[in-house]
mmCIF file of C-alpha atoms and ligand atoms in Angstrom:
data_model
loop_
_atom_site.group_PDB
_atom_site.id
_atom_site.type_symbol
_atom_site.label_atom_id
_atom_site.label_comp_id
_atom_site.label_asym_id
_atom_site.label_seq_id
_atom_site.Cartn_x
_atom_site.Cartn_y
_atom_site.Cartn_z
ATOM 1 C CA MET A 3 -67.180 0.031 -1.855
ATOM 2 C CA ARG A 4 -66.051 2.269 -4.672
ATOM 3 C CA ARG A 5 -63.803 4.661 -2.749
ATOM 4 C CA GLY A 6 -61.710 4.729 0.391
ATOM 5 C CA PRO A 7 -59.493 2.245 2.176
ATOM 6 C CA PHE A 8 -62.087 -0.550 2.067
ATOM 7 C CA ARG A 9 -62.757 -0.479 -1.655
ATOM 8 C CA ASP A 10 -62.554 -3.547 -3.858
ATOM 9 C CA GLY A 11 -58.997 -4.668 -4.477
ATOM 10 C CA LYS A 12 -57.746 -3.180 -1.215
ATOM 11 C CA PHE A 13 -57.906 -6.475 0.639
ATOM 12 C CA ARG A 14 -54.669 -8.054 -0.482
ATOM 13 C CA SER A 15 -54.457 -11.075 1.815
ATOM 14 C CA ALA A 16 -54.955 -14.403 0.070
ATOM 15 C CA LEU A 17 -56.670 -15.643 3.239
ATOM 16 C CA HIS A 18 -59.947 -13.832 2.748
ATOM 17 C CA GLU A 19 -61.219 -16.986 1.098
ATOM 18 C CA PRO A 20 -63.674 -19.740 1.960
ATOM 19 C CA ARG A 21 -61.349 -22.665 2.757
ATOM 20 C CA THR A 22 -59.714 -20.744 5.638
ATOM 21 C CA THR A 23 -63.149 -19.632 6.824
ATOM 22 C CA VAL A 24 -64.463 -23.198 6.736
ATOM 23 C CA VAL A 25 -61.543 -24.618 8.753
ATOM 24 C CA LEU A 26 -61.930 -21.914 11.394
ATOM 25 C CA GLY A 27 -65.696 -22.299 11.291
ATOM 26 C CA ARG A 28 -65.404 -25.983 12.178
ATOM 27 C CA TRP A 29 -63.263 -25.296 15.241
ATOM 28 C CA LEU A 30 -65.468 -22.420 16.262
ATOM 29 C CA GLY A 31 -68.576 -24.540 15.762
ATOM 30 C CA ALA A 32 -67.150 -27.289 17.997
ATOM 31 C CA ALA A 33 -66.254 -24.792 20.748
ATOM 32 C CA LEU A 34 -69.693 -23.153 20.536
ATOM 33 C CA LEU A 35 -71.485 -26.502 20.674
ATOM 34 C CA VAL A 36 -69.670 -27.465 23.894
ATOM 35 C CA CYS A 37 -70.279 -23.984 25.263
ATOM 36 C CA PHE A 38 -73.989 -23.997 24.441
ATOM 37 C CA LEU A 39 -74.688 -27.452 25.890
ATOM 38 C CA THR A 40 -72.719 -26.873 29.100
ATOM 39 C CA GLY A 41 -74.417 -23.487 29.411
ATOM 40 C CA LEU A 42 -77.833 -25.179 29.280
ATOM 41 C CA VAL A 43 -76.688 -27.538 32.050
ATOM 42 C CA SER A 44 -75.557 -24.596 34.136
ATOM 43 C CA HIS A 45 -78.780 -22.725 33.634
ATOM 44 C CA ALA A 46 -80.845 -25.803 34.472
ATOM 45 C CA LEU A 47 -78.916 -26.469 37.685
ATOM 46 C CA GLN A 48 -78.980 -22.880 38.891
ATOM 47 C CA ASP A 49 -82.596 -22.158 38.106
ATOM 48 C CA PRO A 50 -84.394 -25.384 37.189
ATOM 49 C CA PRO A 51 -87.890 -25.232 35.703
ATOM 50 C CA THR A 52 -90.380 -27.111 37.920
ATOM 51 C CA TRP A 53 -90.670 -30.080 35.566
ATOM 52 C CA LEU A 54 -86.924 -30.674 35.744
ATOM 53 C CA VAL A 55 -86.576 -30.640 39.536
ATOM 54 C CA PRO A 56 -87.404 -34.354 40.044
ATOM 55 C CA TYR A 57 -84.615 -35.307 37.597
ATOM 56 C CA LEU A 58 -81.812 -33.312 39.220
ATOM 57 C CA GLN A 59 -78.971 -35.466 40.519
ATOM 58 C CA SER A 60 -76.567 -34.799 43.363
ATOM 59 C CA ARG A 61 -73.986 -37.054 41.680
ATOM 60 C CA PRO A 62 -71.389 -37.089 40.242
ATOM 61 C CA VAL A 63 -70.119 -34.919 43.063
ATOM 62 C CA GLY A 64 -68.011 -32.706 40.787
ATOM 63 C CA GLY A 65 -70.350 -32.819 37.782
ATOM 64 C CA TYR A 66 -71.010 -29.100 37.776
ATOM 65 C CA GLN A 67 -67.318 -28.367 38.235
ATOM 66 C CA VAL A 68 -66.635 -30.257 34.990
ATOM 67 C CA THR A 69 -69.478 -28.793 32.912
ATOM 68 C CA GLN A 70 -68.865 -25.248 34.097
ATOM 69 C CA GLY A 71 -65.109 -25.632 33.599
ATOM 70 C CA LEU A 72 -65.769 -26.763 30.004
ATOM 71 C CA HIS A 73 -68.211 -23.900 29.507
ATOM 72 C CA VAL A 74 -65.683 -21.243 30.418
ATOM 73 C CA ILE A 75 -62.785 -22.973 28.619
ATOM 74 C CA SER A 76 -64.730 -23.388 25.359
ATOM 75 C CA GLY A 77 -66.178 -19.877 25.609
ATOM 76 C CA LEU A 78 -62.747 -18.316 26.050
ATOM 77 C CA ALA A 79 -61.264 -20.396 23.210
ATOM 78 C CA ALA A 80 -64.141 -19.213 20.995
ATOM 79 C CA ILE A 81 -62.996 -15.591 21.281
ATOM 80 C CA PRO A 82 -59.764 -15.862 19.226
ATOM 81 C CA LEU A 83 -61.459 -18.324 16.849
ATOM 82 C CA LEU A 84 -64.359 -15.940 16.282
ATOM 83 C CA GLY A 85 -61.984 -13.028 15.779
ATOM 84 C CA ALA A 86 -59.971 -14.944 13.186
ATOM 85 C CA LYS A 87 -63.040 -16.205 11.384
ATOM 86 C CA LEU A 88 -64.572 -12.737 11.187
ATOM 87 C CA TRP A 89 -61.274 -11.415 9.881
ATOM 88 C CA THR A 90 -61.340 -13.875 6.974
ATOM 89 C CA VAL A 91 -64.752 -12.599 5.838
ATOM 90 C CA TYR A 92 -64.786 -8.952 6.892
ATOM 91 C CA PRO A 93 -64.068 -7.502 3.406
ATOM 92 C CA ARG A 94 -67.613 -8.561 2.544
ATOM 93 C CA LEU A 95 -68.861 -5.975 5.009
ATOM 94 C CA PHE A 96 -67.930 -3.368 2.377
ATOM 95 C CA GLU A 97 -69.574 -5.105 -0.563
ATOM 96 C CA TRP A 98 -70.847 -2.798 -3.263
ATOM 97 C CA PRO A 99 -73.696 -2.291 -3.909
ATOM 98 C CA PRO A 100 -74.689 -2.931 -0.270
ATOM 99 C CA ALA A 101 -77.825 -4.776 -1.323
ATOM 100 C CA ARG A 102 -78.397 -6.396 -4.695
ATOM 101 C CA SER A 103 -81.913 -7.592 -3.938
ATOM 102 C CA VAL A 104 -84.391 -7.893 -1.096
ATOM 103 C CA LEU A 105 -83.141 -11.410 -0.418
ATOM 104 C CA HIS A 106 -79.547 -10.245 -0.319
ATOM 105 C CA ALA A 107 -80.479 -7.417 2.066
ATOM 106 C CA LEU A 108 -82.259 -9.897 4.330
ATOM 107 C CA GLU A 109 -79.272 -12.223 4.292
ATOM 108 C CA ARG A 110 -76.967 -9.372 5.297
ATOM 109 C CA LEU A 111 -79.347 -8.333 8.056
ATOM 110 C CA GLY A 112 -79.335 -11.944 9.319
ATOM 111 C CA ILE A 113 -75.521 -11.991 9.357
ATOM 112 C CA PHE A 114 -75.520 -8.714 11.276
ATOM 113 C CA VAL A 115 -77.826 -10.151 13.955
ATOM 114 C CA LEU A 116 -75.754 -13.348 14.159
ATOM 115 C CA VAL A 117 -72.427 -11.536 14.507
ATOM 116 C CA ALA A 118 -73.825 -9.045 17.018
ATOM 117 C CA ALA A 119 -75.387 -11.821 19.138
ATOM 118 C CA MET A 120 -72.182 -13.906 19.039
ATOM 119 C CA LEU A 121 -69.931 -11.006 20.010
ATOM 120 C CA LEU A 122 -72.234 -9.904 22.809
ATOM 121 C CA GLU A 123 -72.526 -13.481 24.022
ATOM 122 C CA VAL A 124 -68.799 -14.217 24.252
ATOM 123 C CA PHE A 125 -67.938 -10.815 25.697
ATOM 124 C CA THR A 126 -70.707 -10.778 28.318
ATOM 125 C CA GLY A 127 -69.398 -14.216 29.316
ATOM 126 C CA LEU A 128 -65.803 -12.984 29.461
ATOM 127 C CA PHE A 129 -66.777 -9.942 31.526
ATOM 128 C CA ASN A 130 -68.768 -12.182 33.827
ATOM 129 C CA THR A 131 -65.623 -14.181 34.662
ATOM 130 C CA LEU A 132 -64.053 -10.831 35.573
ATOM 131 C CA GLN A 133 -67.089 -9.965 37.719
ATOM 132 C CA TRP A 134 -67.401 -6.815 35.699
ATOM 133 C CA TYR A 135 -70.940 -5.838 34.741
ATOM 134 C CA PRO A 136 -70.687 -2.589 32.754
ATOM 135 C CA TRP A 137 -74.276 -2.843 31.489
ATOM 136 C CA PRO A 138 -77.742 -2.126 32.837
ATOM 137 C CA PHE A 139 -79.365 -5.490 31.943
ATOM 138 C CA PRO A 140 -79.351 -8.670 34.063
ATOM 139 C CA PHE A 141 -76.443 -10.882 33.034
ATOM 140 C CA ARG A 142 -77.878 -14.351 33.365
ATOM 141 C CA GLN A 143 -81.149 -13.926 31.440
ATOM 142 C CA THR A 144 -79.423 -11.902 28.724
ATOM 143 C CA HIS A 145 -76.643 -14.463 28.334
ATOM 144 C CA PHE A 146 -79.233 -17.261 28.208
ATOM 145 C CA TRP A 147 -81.502 -15.717 25.551
ATOM 146 C CA LEU A 148 -78.597 -14.441 23.464
ATOM 147 C CA ALA A 149 -77.293 -18.015 23.410
ATOM 148 C CA TRP A 150 -80.525 -19.168 21.758
ATOM 149 C CA LEU A 151 -80.491 -16.265 19.335
ATOM 150 C CA ALA A 152 -76.845 -16.876 18.417
ATOM 151 C CA THR A 153 -77.305 -20.641 18.098
ATOM 152 C CA GLY A 154 -80.459 -20.301 16.024
ATOM 153 C CA GLY A 155 -78.759 -17.732 13.834
ATOM 154 C CA LEU A 156 -75.766 -20.021 13.476
ATOM 155 C CA LEU A 157 -77.902 -22.947 12.316
ATOM 156 C CA VAL A 158 -79.607 -20.760 9.703
ATOM 157 C CA HIS A 159 -76.193 -19.476 8.639
ATOM 158 C CA ILE A 160 -74.794 -23.006 8.256
ATOM 159 C CA ALA A 161 -77.846 -24.046 6.243
ATOM 160 C CA ALA A 162 -77.580 -20.961 4.006
ATOM 161 C CA LYS A 163 -73.884 -21.571 3.385
ATOM 162 C CA GLY A 164 -74.252 -25.363 3.147
ATOM 163 C CA THR A 165 -73.108 -25.696 -0.465
ATOM 164 C CA LEU A 166 -70.137 -23.392 0.024
ATOM 165 C CA ILE A 167 -69.120 -25.209 3.212
ATOM 166 C CA ALA A 168 -69.404 -28.596 1.486
ATOM 167 C CA ARG A 169 -67.269 -27.408 -1.416
ATOM 168 C CA HIS A 170 -64.427 -26.397 0.891
ATOM 169 C CA TRP A 171 -64.812 -29.099 3.521
ATOM 170 C CA ARG A 172 -62.005 -31.314 2.239
ATOM 171 C CA ARG A 173 -58.385 -30.301 2.162
ATOM 172 C CA PRO A 174 -57.525 -28.976 -1.322
ATOM 173 C CA ALA A 175 -54.894 -30.833 -3.349
ATOM 174 C CA VAL A 176 -52.567 -27.832 -3.261
ATOM 175 C CA GLY A 177 -52.489 -26.029 0.064
ATOM 176 C CA LEU A 178 -51.660 -22.366 0.646
ATOM 177 C CA PRO A 179 -48.536 -21.906 2.791
ATOM 178 C CA GLN A 180 -49.961 -18.658 4.248
ATOM 179 C CA ARG A 181 -53.069 -20.508 5.251
ATOM 180 C CA ARG A 182 -51.107 -23.109 7.164
ATOM 181 C CA ALA A 183 -49.137 -20.412 8.962
ATOM 182 C CA PHE A 184 -52.277 -18.437 9.792
ATOM 183 C CA LEU A 185 -54.158 -21.465 11.110
ATOM 184 C CA THR A 186 -51.138 -22.448 13.210
ATOM 185 C CA ALA A 187 -51.037 -18.954 14.702
ATOM 186 C CA VAL A 188 -54.761 -19.012 15.480
ATOM 187 C CA THR A 189 -54.463 -22.468 17.077
ATOM 188 C CA ALA A 190 -51.560 -21.206 19.137
ATOM 189 C CA ALA A 191 -53.564 -18.173 20.289
ATOM 190 C CA ALA A 192 -56.557 -20.300 21.267
ATOM 191 C CA GLY A 193 -54.188 -22.765 22.983
ATOM 192 C CA VAL A 194 -52.456 -20.042 24.983
ATOM 193 C CA VAL A 195 -55.785 -18.547 26.069
ATOM 194 C CA THR A 196 -56.948 -21.996 27.170
ATOM 195 C CA LEU A 197 -53.766 -23.006 28.972
ATOM 196 C CA THR A 198 -53.424 -19.720 30.845
ATOM 197 C CA THR A 199 -57.045 -19.625 32.018
ATOM 198 C CA ALA A 200 -58.027 -23.278 32.517
ATOM 199 C CA GLY A 201 -56.008 -23.298 35.760
ATOM 200 C CA GLN A 202 -58.839 -21.445 37.484
ATOM 201 C CA THR A 203 -60.685 -24.734 37.453
ATOM 202 C CA VAL A 204 -58.247 -27.515 36.363
ATOM 203 C CA PRO A 205 -55.954 -28.098 39.381
ATOM 204 C CA PHE A 206 -52.795 -29.262 37.561
ATOM 205 C CA LEU A 207 -52.851 -26.163 35.318
ATOM 206 C CA SER A 208 -53.146 -23.677 38.199
ATOM 207 C CA GLY A 209 -49.452 -22.828 37.928
ATOM 208 C CA LEU A 210 -50.045 -21.509 34.382
ATOM 209 C CA ASP A 211 -53.087 -19.516 35.413
ATOM 210 C CA LEU A 212 -51.733 -16.159 34.189
ATOM 211 C CA LEU A 213 -54.715 -14.656 32.363
ATOM 212 C CA ALA A 214 -57.581 -15.899 34.517
ATOM 213 C CA PRO A 215 -58.992 -13.528 37.114
ATOM 214 C CA ARG A 216 -58.782 -16.209 39.848
ATOM 215 C CA ARG A 217 -56.458 -18.802 41.200
ATOM 216 C CA PRO A 218 -58.289 -21.585 43.008
ATOM 217 C CA ASP A 219 -55.794 -21.602 45.878
ATOM 218 C CA ILE A 220 -55.669 -17.863 46.618
ATOM 219 C CA GLY A 221 -58.050 -16.414 49.188
ATOM 220 C CA PRO A 222 -58.808 -16.692 52.885
ATOM 221 C CA GLN A 223 -58.353 -20.290 54.092
ATOM 222 C CA GLY A 224 -56.945 -21.201 50.677
ATOM 223 C CA LEU A 225 -60.193 -20.578 48.758
ATOM 224 C CA PRO A 226 -61.340 -17.696 46.532
ATOM 225 C CA VAL A 227 -64.290 -15.572 47.640
ATOM 226 C CA ASN A 228 -66.893 -14.130 45.315
ATOM 227 C CA ARG A 229 -68.858 -11.878 47.597
ATOM 228 C CA THR A 230 -66.920 -10.952 50.709
ATOM 229 C CA ALA A 231 -68.418 -10.509 54.149
ATOM 230 C CA ALA A 232 -67.702 -6.783 53.862
ATOM 231 C CA GLN A 233 -69.639 -6.544 50.579
ATOM 232 C CA ALA A 234 -72.538 -8.469 52.091
ATOM 233 C CA GLY A 235 -72.475 -6.566 55.394
ATOM 234 C CA THR A 236 -71.959 -9.780 57.372
ATOM 235 C CA VAL A 237 -68.482 -9.216 58.827
ATOM 236 C CA THR A 238 -69.840 -9.883 62.303
ATOM 237 C CA ALA A 239 -72.638 -12.384 62.769
ATOM 238 C CA PRO A 240 -75.600 -11.133 64.864
ATOM 239 C CA ALA A 241 -74.667 -11.406 68.566
ATOM 240 C CA ASP A 242 -77.758 -13.502 69.278
ATOM 241 C CA TRP A 243 -77.218 -15.770 66.248
ATOM 242 C CA ARG A 244 -79.267 -18.966 66.337
ATOM 243 C CA LEU A 245 -80.012 -21.434 63.592
ATOM 244 C CA ARG A 246 -83.765 -21.566 63.219
ATOM 245 C CA VAL A 247 -85.232 -24.665 61.579
ATOM 246 C CA ASP A 248 -88.911 -24.460 60.625
ATOM 247 C CA GLY A 249 -90.936 -27.566 59.868
ATOM 248 C CA PRO A 250 -93.518 -29.790 61.524
ATOM 249 C CA ARG A 251 -91.283 -29.709 64.688
ATOM 250 C CA PRO A 252 -89.513 -26.320 64.627
ATOM 251 C CA TYR A 253 -86.446 -25.646 66.797
ATOM 252 C CA THR A 254 -83.464 -23.348 67.207
ATOM 253 C CA LEU A 255 -79.824 -24.168 67.952
ATOM 254 C CA THR A 256 -76.930 -22.032 69.167
ATOM 255 C CA LEU A 257 -73.584 -22.441 67.471
ATOM 256 C CA ALA A 258 -72.328 -24.427 70.469
ATOM 257 C CA GLU A 259 -75.322 -26.753 70.228
ATOM 258 C CA LEU A 260 -74.753 -27.214 66.487
ATOM 259 C CA ALA A 261 -71.142 -28.108 67.164
ATOM 260 C CA GLN A 262 -72.322 -30.753 69.664
ATOM 261 C CA LEU A 263 -74.311 -32.617 66.995
ATOM 262 C CA PRO A 264 -72.580 -35.414 65.032
ATOM 263 C CA GLN A 265 -70.040 -33.769 62.702
ATOM 264 C CA HIS A 266 -69.136 -35.109 59.263
ATOM 265 C CA ASP A 267 -66.253 -34.419 56.885
ATOM 266 C CA VAL A 268 -66.742 -34.092 53.134
ATOM 267 C CA GLU A 269 -64.398 -33.192 50.306
ATOM 268 C CA LEU A 270 -66.381 -31.023 47.888
ATOM 269 C CA PRO A 271 -65.718 -28.312 45.301
ATOM 270 C CA ILE A 272 -67.218 -24.874 45.081
ATOM 271 C CA ALA A 273 -67.725 -24.361 41.362
ATOM 272 C CA CYS A 274 -68.589 -20.758 40.712
ATOM 273 C CA VAL A 275 -70.656 -19.860 37.663
ATOM 274 C CA GLU A 276 -68.042 -17.161 37.104
ATOM 275 C CA GLY A 277 -65.552 -19.770 36.040
ATOM 276 C CA TRP A 278 -63.359 -20.751 38.966
ATOM 277 C CA SER A 279 -63.629 -23.801 41.139
ATOM 278 C CA ALA A 280 -61.810 -25.052 44.193
ATOM 279 C CA THR A 281 -62.108 -28.148 46.339
ATOM 280 C CA ALA A 282 -61.901 -28.068 50.126
ATOM 281 C CA ARG A 283 -62.525 -30.294 53.122
ATOM 282 C CA TRP A 284 -65.679 -29.161 54.868
ATOM 283 C CA SER A 285 -66.967 -30.261 58.284
ATOM 284 C CA GLY A 286 -70.350 -29.757 59.829
ATOM 285 C CA VAL A 287 -73.792 -31.185 60.407
ATOM 286 C CA ARG A 288 -75.627 -33.237 57.801
ATOM 287 C CA ILE A 289 -78.534 -31.313 56.352
ATOM 288 C CA ALA A 290 -80.514 -34.576 56.326
ATOM 289 C CA ASP A 291 -80.045 -34.827 60.143
ATOM 290 C CA LEU A 292 -81.328 -31.276 60.680
ATOM 291 C CA MET A 293 -84.268 -32.022 58.427
ATOM 292 C CA GLU A 294 -85.177 -35.247 60.185
ATOM 293 C CA ARG A 295 -85.065 -33.510 63.558
ATOM 294 C CA ALA A 296 -87.613 -30.984 62.228
ATOM 295 C CA GLY A 297 -89.923 -33.851 61.270
ATOM 296 C CA ALA A 298 -89.689 -33.186 57.535
ATOM 297 C CA PRO A 299 -91.751 -35.604 55.437
ATOM 298 C CA ALA A 300 -90.038 -37.716 52.763
ATOM 299 C CA GLY A 301 -89.459 -35.790 49.554
ATOM 300 C CA ALA A 302 -89.566 -32.376 51.240
ATOM 301 C CA ALA A 303 -87.454 -29.573 49.818
ATOM 302 C CA LEU A 304 -85.705 -26.915 51.900
ATOM 303 C CA ARG A 305 -85.363 -23.164 51.781
ATOM 304 C CA PHE A 306 -82.258 -21.554 53.266
ATOM 305 C CA THR A 307 -82.038 -17.913 54.262
ATOM 306 C CA SER A 308 -78.895 -15.932 54.941
ATOM 307 C CA PHE A 309 -78.645 -13.047 57.413
ATOM 308 C CA GLU A 310 -77.067 -11.032 54.612
ATOM 309 C CA ALA A 311 -79.176 -7.843 54.361
ATOM 310 C CA ASN A 312 -79.814 -8.132 50.649
ATOM 311 C CA GLY A 313 -78.255 -9.691 47.615
ATOM 312 C CA PRO A 314 -79.472 -11.988 44.878
ATOM 313 C CA TYR A 315 -78.290 -15.138 46.675
ATOM 314 C CA ARG A 316 -79.724 -14.478 50.128
ATOM 315 C CA VAL A 317 -82.457 -17.118 49.781
ATOM 316 C CA MET A 318 -81.836 -20.539 48.201
ATOM 317 C CA GLU A 319 -84.082 -23.514 47.551
ATOM 318 C CA MET A 320 -82.705 -27.027 47.794
ATOM 319 C CA PRO A 321 -84.637 -29.882 46.147
ATOM 320 C CA SER A 322 -85.053 -33.068 48.167
ATOM 321 C CA GLU A 323 -82.428 -34.981 46.118
ATOM 322 C CA TYR A 324 -79.688 -32.710 47.492
ATOM 323 C CA ALA A 325 -81.196 -32.293 50.962
ATOM 324 C CA VAL A 326 -81.100 -36.035 51.722
ATOM 325 C CA ASP A 327 -77.625 -36.574 50.241
ATOM 326 C CA PRO A 328 -75.253 -37.540 53.093
ATOM 327 C CA LEU A 329 -72.604 -35.247 51.552
ATOM 328 C CA SER A 330 -74.774 -32.132 51.928
ATOM 329 C CA LEU A 331 -73.685 -30.267 55.034
ATOM 330 C CA LEU A 332 -74.395 -27.191 57.002
ATOM 331 C CA ALA A 333 -70.651 -26.576 57.288
ATOM 332 C CA LEU A 334 -69.060 -24.933 60.335
ATOM 333 C CA ARG A 335 -65.420 -25.543 59.371
ATOM 334 C CA VAL A 336 -63.257 -25.605 56.249
ATOM 335 C CA ASN A 337 -59.835 -27.221 55.866
ATOM 336 C CA GLY A 338 -59.706 -27.841 59.615
ATOM 337 C CA GLU A 339 -60.522 -24.266 60.721
ATOM 338 C CA VAL A 340 -63.657 -22.475 61.826
ATOM 339 C CA LEU A 341 -65.138 -20.698 58.774
ATOM 340 C CA LYS A 342 -63.897 -17.157 58.298
ATOM 341 C CA ALA A 343 -66.574 -14.483 57.784
ATOM 342 C CA ASP A 344 -65.779 -14.447 54.045
ATOM 343 C CA HIS A 345 -66.648 -18.141 53.793
ATOM 344 C CA GLY A 346 -69.931 -17.841 55.656
ATOM 345 C CA TYR A 347 -69.286 -17.864 59.421
ATOM 346 C CA PRO A 348 -71.015 -19.172 61.472
ATOM 347 C CA ALA A 349 -72.587 -21.685 59.036
ATOM 348 C CA ARG A 350 -72.875 -22.208 55.298
ATOM 349 C CA VAL A 351 -74.289 -24.765 52.893
ATOM 350 C CA ILE A 352 -72.067 -27.098 50.931
ATOM 351 C CA ALA A 353 -73.678 -29.722 48.668
ATOM 352 C CA PRO A 354 -72.496 -31.924 45.786
ATOM 353 C CA ASN A 355 -73.007 -31.142 42.083
ATOM 354 C CA ARG A 356 -74.481 -27.660 42.532
ATOM 355 C CA PRO A 357 -73.393 -24.247 41.215
ATOM 356 C CA GLY A 358 -71.403 -22.110 43.656
ATOM 357 C CA VAL A 359 -74.153 -19.492 43.816
ATOM 358 C CA LEU A 360 -76.331 -22.031 45.623
ATOM 359 C CA GLN A 361 -73.697 -22.788 48.308
ATOM 360 C CA THR A 362 -75.285 -20.161 50.530
ATOM 361 C CA LYS A 363 -73.174 -18.499 53.213
ATOM 362 C CA TRP A 364 -74.153 -16.894 56.541
ATOM 363 C CA ILE A 365 -77.181 -19.138 57.085
ATOM 364 C CA GLU A 366 -79.693 -18.272 59.795
ATOM 365 C CA ARG A 367 -82.822 -20.120 58.804
ATOM 366 C CA ILE A 368 -83.861 -23.403 57.206
ATOM 367 C CA GLU A 369 -87.479 -24.036 56.276
ATOM 368 C CA VAL A 370 -89.060 -27.321 55.248
ATOM 369 C CA VAL A 371 -91.239 -26.514 52.218
HETATM 370 N N1 MTE B 10 -75.451 -15.456 51.332
HETATM 371 C C1 MTE B 10 -74.689 -15.582 50.219
HETATM 372 N N2 MTE B 10 -74.126 -16.774 49.946
HETATM 373 C C2 MTE B 10 -73.338 -16.918 48.848
HETATM 374 C C3 MTE B 10 -73.097 -15.846 47.974
HETATM 375 C C4 MTE B 10 -73.712 -14.602 48.275
HETATM 376 O O1 MTE B 10 -73.573 -13.597 47.552
HETATM 377 N N3 MTE B 10 -74.491 -14.503 49.418
HETATM 378 N N4 MTE B 10 -72.291 -16.026 46.853
HETATM 379 C C5 MTE B 10 -72.259 -17.397 46.325
HETATM 380 C C6 MTE B 10 -71.288 -17.592 45.256
HETATM 381 S S1 MTE B 10 -71.611 -16.820 43.784
HETATM 382 C C7 MTE B 10 -70.243 -18.482 45.365
HETATM 383 S S2 MTE B 10 -69.301 -18.902 44.037
HETATM 384 C C8 MTE B 10 -69.890 -19.090 46.671
HETATM 385 C C9 MTE B 10 -68.441 -18.796 46.963
HETATM 386 O O2 MTE B 10 -68.088 -19.289 48.218
HETATM 387 P P1 MTE B 10 -66.755 -18.808 48.917
HETATM 388 O O3 MTE B 10 -66.793 -17.305 48.922
HETATM 389 O O4 MTE B 10 -66.754 -19.398 50.275
HETATM 390 O O5 MTE B 10 -65.620 -19.337 48.092
HETATM 391 O O6 MTE B 10 -70.706 -18.583 47.714
HETATM 392 C C10 MTE B 10 -72.061 -18.444 47.394
HETATM 393 N N5 MTE B 10 -72.779 -18.135 48.589
HETATM 394 MO MO1 MO B 11 -70.331 -17.809 42.224
#
């Protein structure tokens, strides 16, 4: 720019230079790679395409807890790294003339799309952990497609800057003291963000969980709640509540009858896609037992329906792999107590290695499909 506060020569910091950008870019790239891959896992587990269903695994029990924990941790760490990296290059936003050639204009347009997609991606993710949706579009699909756009854009960007990156990849013989100080500060910021939010999913860090919206041990019966019974309109279960199981041999059971069936105890986490996870001891009836009693054929999948009036998670499909797992329960109790309404009274699903959104609460119907 020729005039104004952003004109050439107005950017005095020695750190608007490629070596600093490259170092930050490497850290950011590593965080984004972890975030992208774990995000694909999450998407596949929550909403698997048909071809993938036969490959889904109910073990390791806490697999989703780990991948989703890493997703949120790496995504949050990416925010200060992205901010710092953009700061090192932002003077170029005011380049003059704005376009030297068609190619240069296209390159700048590409950078604009990349930066916009990245910023939207990390901030929609951050807002999601806060359960704050100040936008009219669906979160999950937008976050998914933006991830591809941002990743594709990033690969093109890395290819376009390949020579520059290579030139500044190795530590220069004489370092800049400001650079060291700046990188230390950025590392510290990313570290603080990580340490004060990871506790929402990493048990031994829960005491440091200052910035995360959740603590895994706070909530009714020692567990957080995403959608409360009041929000779902299920504070009181229907007076004539019965579990209805539809299959070759359909039947219904009262709560008392369910409680008479063999009960099993499992220790399983709820790992919410919104970033928190918490493990509890659940007791109830094996889903496989209910299925067998309905005469379900081998390999059958199940569909669960909640008596919640409406809501995106009212109906849930469970592939056979999870249905036959002895750890998958229709739980009636948690941590030794009857489920509170917020946790799904009278009965909820709990199964290993599945996203929290699929641990359906307030169940009234199971269908063999
Ligand atoms: N019927 C129904 N079940 C539901 C939900 C819901 O909105 N409706 N929310 C799900 C989500 S997003 C999570 S993370 C878990 C949380 O379980 P909790 O509230 O018992 O901790 O319940 C799941 N089960
Ligand atoms: Mo969730």
